[in-house]
Short mmCIF file of C-alpha atoms and ligand atoms in Angstrom, two decimals:
data_model
loop_
_atom_site.label_atom_id
_atom_site.label_comp_id
_atom_site.label_asym_id
_atom_site.label_seq_id
_atom_site.Cartn_x
_atom_site.Cartn_y
_atom_site.Cartn_z
CA MET A 1 0.00 0.00 0.00
CA VAL A 2 1.16 3.53 -0.72
CA LYS A 3 1.97 5.56 2.41
CA LEU A 4 0.87 9.16 2.80
CA THR A 5 3.55 11.44 4.21
CA GLY A 6 2.54 14.63 5.98
CA TYR A 7 -0.53 16.40 4.71
CA LYS A 8 0.53 16.97 1.15
CA LYS A 9 -1.37 15.24 -1.61
CA VAL A 10 0.59 12.69 -3.61
CA LYS A 11 1.62 14.17 -6.96
CA THR A 12 0.06 12.05 -9.66
CA ALA A 13 0.37 11.80 -13.43
CA VAL A 14 -2.59 10.50 -15.43
CA PHE A 15 -1.76 8.76 -18.72
CA ILE A 16 -4.43 8.84 -21.43
CA SER A 17 -4.86 7.99 -25.11
CA GLY A 18 -8.43 9.06 -25.93
CA THR A 19 -11.63 10.57 -24.59
CA GLY A 20 -10.39 11.10 -21.05
CA SER A 21 -13.66 10.58 -19.19
CA ASN A 22 -11.79 8.72 -16.43
CA LEU A 23 -9.26 11.55 -16.36
CA LYS A 24 -12.13 13.97 -15.87
CA SER A 25 -13.51 12.00 -12.96
CA LEU A 26 -10.04 11.65 -11.39
CA ILE A 27 -9.48 15.41 -11.60
CA LYS A 28 -12.85 16.06 -10.00
CA PHE A 29 -12.03 13.59 -7.24
CA SER A 30 -8.52 14.99 -6.73
CA LYS A 31 -10.00 18.37 -5.89
CA THR A 32 -12.06 17.01 -3.02
CA ARG A 33 -10.74 17.25 0.49
CA LYS A 34 -10.72 13.50 1.01
CA SER A 35 -8.55 12.80 -2.05
CA PRO A 36 -5.00 11.69 -1.19
CA ILE A 37 -3.80 12.59 -4.70
CA SER A 38 -3.49 15.69 -6.82
CA VAL A 39 -3.37 15.47 -10.61
CA ASN A 40 -0.25 17.40 -11.56
CA LEU A 41 0.46 16.04 -15.00
CA ILE A 42 -1.38 14.58 -17.96
CA ILE A 43 0.59 12.44 -20.37
CA SER A 44 -0.71 11.21 -23.70
CA ASN A 45 0.78 9.17 -26.51
CA ASN A 46 -1.83 10.68 -28.83
CA PRO A 47 -1.79 14.38 -29.73
CA LYS A 48 -5.42 14.10 -30.83
CA ALA A 49 -6.68 12.66 -27.53
CA LYS A 50 -9.89 14.47 -26.66
CA GLY A 51 -8.92 14.27 -23.00
CA LEU A 52 -6.19 16.85 -23.61
CA ARG A 53 -8.87 19.40 -24.46
CA LEU A 54 -11.34 18.80 -21.64
CA GLU A 55 -12.53 21.85 -19.80
CA ASN A 56 -11.17 20.86 -16.42
CA VAL A 57 -7.65 20.03 -17.67
CA ASN A 58 -6.90 23.68 -18.51
CA LYS A 59 -4.64 24.43 -15.61
CA ILE A 60 -2.85 21.09 -15.54
CA LYS A 61 0.48 20.54 -17.25
CA LYS A 62 0.16 18.27 -20.29
CA LYS A 63 2.67 16.58 -22.54
CA VAL A 64 2.42 14.32 -25.56
CA PHE A 65 5.07 11.65 -26.08
CA SER A 66 5.03 9.93 -29.44
CA PHE A 67 5.87 6.24 -29.04
CA GLU A 68 6.30 5.54 -32.75
CA LYS A 69 9.87 4.66 -33.72
CA ASN A 70 11.10 6.19 -30.52
CA TYR A 71 12.69 3.48 -28.46
CA LYS A 72 14.03 5.87 -25.83
CA ILE A 73 10.64 7.45 -25.26
CA GLU A 74 10.12 5.84 -21.86
CA ASP A 75 13.41 7.29 -20.60
CA LYS A 76 12.20 10.71 -21.66
CA ILE A 77 8.91 10.18 -19.87
CA LEU A 78 10.71 9.01 -16.72
CA THR A 79 12.92 12.11 -16.77
CA PHE A 80 9.86 14.32 -17.23
CA LEU A 81 8.06 12.60 -14.35
CA GLU A 82 11.09 13.08 -12.14
CA GLU A 83 11.40 16.77 -13.07
CA ASN A 84 7.79 17.19 -12.03
CA GLU A 85 8.25 15.22 -8.79
CA ILE A 86 5.58 12.72 -9.76
CA GLN A 87 5.08 10.00 -7.14
CA MET A 88 2.23 8.00 -8.61
CA ILE A 89 0.75 7.14 -12.03
CA CYS A 90 -2.87 6.42 -12.95
CA LEU A 91 -3.38 4.86 -16.36
CA ALA A 92 -6.81 5.92 -17.63
CA GLY A 93 -7.52 4.58 -21.08
CA PHE A 94 -3.81 4.57 -21.91
CA MET A 95 -3.43 2.18 -24.83
CA LYS A 96 0.34 1.64 -24.86
CA ILE A 97 2.13 -1.12 -23.02
CA LEU A 98 4.83 0.07 -20.63
CA SER A 99 8.05 -1.89 -20.31
CA ARG A 100 9.14 -3.87 -17.26
CA ASN A 101 11.94 -1.35 -16.74
CA PHE A 102 9.48 1.56 -16.63
CA ILE A 103 7.10 -0.26 -14.30
CA ASN A 104 9.91 -1.20 -11.91
CA LYS A 105 10.85 2.46 -11.55
CA PHE A 106 7.35 3.07 -10.14
CA LYS A 107 6.90 -0.27 -8.45
CA GLY A 108 3.53 -0.51 -6.69
CA LYS A 109 2.69 3.03 -7.69
CA ILE A 110 1.05 2.54 -11.08
CA LEU A 111 -2.68 1.86 -11.20
CA ASN A 112 -4.79 0.96 -14.22
CA ILE A 113 -8.49 0.74 -14.94
CA HIS A 114 -9.64 -2.02 -17.24
CA PRO A 115 -13.13 -2.52 -18.70
CA SER A 116 -13.72 -6.13 -17.67
CA LEU A 117 -13.88 -8.32 -14.60
CA LEU A 118 -10.25 -9.39 -14.62
CA PRO A 119 -8.76 -11.96 -14.93
CA LYS A 120 -11.41 -12.36 -17.64
CA TYR A 121 -10.96 -10.49 -20.91
CA LYS A 122 -7.52 -8.99 -20.65
CA GLY A 123 -6.46 -6.87 -23.61
CA LEU A 124 -8.72 -5.26 -26.18
CA ASN A 125 -12.35 -5.50 -27.34
CA THR A 126 -13.47 -6.67 -23.90
CA HIS A 127 -17.17 -5.81 -24.25
CA GLN A 128 -17.75 -7.66 -27.52
CA ARG A 129 -15.86 -10.69 -26.24
CA ALA A 130 -17.98 -10.82 -23.07
CA ILE A 131 -21.20 -10.56 -25.12
CA ASN A 132 -20.02 -13.21 -27.59
CA ASP A 133 -19.39 -15.58 -24.68
CA ASN A 134 -22.94 -15.03 -23.38
CA GLU A 135 -21.63 -13.73 -20.09
CA LYS A 136 -24.32 -12.64 -17.64
CA PHE A 137 -22.06 -9.97 -16.14
CA SER A 138 -19.17 -7.80 -17.11
CA GLY A 139 -17.71 -4.81 -15.30
CA CYS A 140 -14.50 -2.99 -14.54
CA THR A 141 -11.37 -3.51 -12.49
CA VAL A 142 -8.80 -1.21 -10.93
CA HIS A 143 -5.50 -2.98 -10.42
CA PHE A 144 -1.82 -2.41 -9.77
CA VAL A 145 0.26 -2.60 -12.92
CA ASN A 146 2.93 -5.24 -13.19
CA SER A 147 4.94 -6.32 -16.20
CA LYS A 148 2.25 -8.72 -17.47
CA LEU A 149 -0.67 -7.21 -19.36
CA ASP A 150 -3.72 -6.54 -17.13
CA SER A 151 -2.42 -8.99 -14.54
CA GLY A 152 -1.36 -7.01 -11.47
CA LYS A 153 -3.01 -7.30 -8.07
CA ILE A 154 -6.69 -6.37 -8.14
CA ILE A 155 -7.70 -3.45 -5.93
CA LEU A 156 -11.45 -3.19 -6.63
CA GLN A 157 -14.00 -4.43 -9.14
CA LYS A 158 -17.57 -3.50 -10.01
CA LYS A 159 -20.00 -5.86 -11.71
CA VAL A 160 -22.45 -4.74 -14.40
CA LYS A 161 -25.30 -6.88 -15.71
CA ILE A 162 -25.30 -7.76 -19.39
CA THR A 163 -28.89 -7.50 -20.59
CA GLU A 164 -30.60 -9.09 -23.57
CA ASN A 165 -29.79 -7.28 -26.83
CA GLU A 166 -26.74 -5.69 -25.21
CA THR A 167 -24.30 -4.21 -27.73
CA LYS A 168 -20.65 -3.46 -27.15
CA ASN A 169 -21.49 0.25 -27.17
CA SER A 170 -24.34 0.03 -24.68
CA LEU A 171 -22.20 -2.14 -22.42
CA ALA A 172 -19.23 0.21 -22.73
CA ARG A 173 -21.43 3.14 -21.68
CA LYS A 174 -22.77 1.28 -18.64
CA VAL A 175 -19.33 0.11 -17.59
CA LEU A 176 -17.84 3.58 -18.02
CA VAL A 177 -20.35 5.08 -15.57
CA GLN A 178 -19.10 2.56 -13.01
CA GLU A 179 -15.45 3.18 -13.90
CA HIS A 180 -15.82 6.83 -12.93
CA LYS A 181 -16.93 5.80 -9.45
CA LEU A 182 -14.58 2.87 -9.05
CA TYR A 183 -11.25 4.60 -9.75
CA PRO A 184 -11.58 7.15 -6.90
CA LYS A 185 -12.77 4.40 -4.54
CA ALA A 186 -9.78 2.25 -5.46
CA ILE A 187 -7.40 5.15 -4.82
CA LEU A 188 -8.87 5.66 -1.36
CA LYS A 189 -8.41 1.94 -0.72
CA VAL A 190 -4.76 2.04 -1.84
CA PHE A 191 -4.13 4.74 0.76
CA ASN A 192 -6.13 2.88 3.42
CA LEU A 193 -8.70 5.68 3.51
C1 LIG B 1 -12.12 2.97 -20.48
O1 LIG B 1 -13.21 2.13 -20.63
C2 LIG B 1 -10.94 2.19 -19.91
O2 LIG B 1 -11.31 1.22 -18.96
C3 LIG B 1 -10.39 1.56 -21.14
O3 LIG B 1 -10.48 2.56 -22.13
C4 LIG B 1 -11.57 3.42 -21.83
C5 LIG B 1 -11.05 4.84 -21.81
O4 LIG B 1 -12.10 5.75 -21.66
N1 LIG B 1 -9.04 1.11 -20.94
C6 LIG B 1 -8.52 0.07 -21.54
O5 LIG B 1 -9.12 -0.60 -22.36
C7 LIG B 1 -7.09 -0.22 -21.17
N2 LIG B 1 -6.68 -1.49 -21.66
P1 LIG B 1 -11.80 7.25 -21.24
O6 LIG B 1 -10.69 7.77 -22.15
O7 LIG B 1 -13.10 7.97 -21.49
O8 LIG B 1 -11.38 7.27 -19.78
#
């Protein structure tokens, strides 16, 4: 578990690739008194990520790192995180896989949210795969990140019922509503709050 020192909030970077609705909910949460984290940095691999243009990200430092053909990119990110005194990372719809070396530098301090009830449906296209398998439930999971994809220790999960005629889009919408509640709850749990 991450330890809180003093009364200062833990400086956190949120990594995104797309819409950023989880980022939005994390920022909202971070501004509440009970939040142990502050969102100090937003990192994206995608310059077109909508999340970079959300209304409530205005005052937060943002940086895009292009992963394509850039094998030293993680070193650059690590340096940038260090310069900004980042202590914790929340992956929120970040669609790149981080190396073992990167993860070890932030051991136990990287969280991820995944749109399935892990260990089921790791990877991509989770909603369609759950529907195809006639699952009765799907959901979302917040977990610690380790070097194996979507396999780190589970912090919290929330179940969502799959109804008749469910589509991957309708399921994604339902799960996302729960994701926005689950991520803050999981952060409180990580800090024993
Ligand atoms: C969320 O459903 C998140 O769980 C998922 O991408 C979506 C991002 O939405 N993440 C993954 O699939 C990671 N493997 P958002 O950009 O609106 O937060």
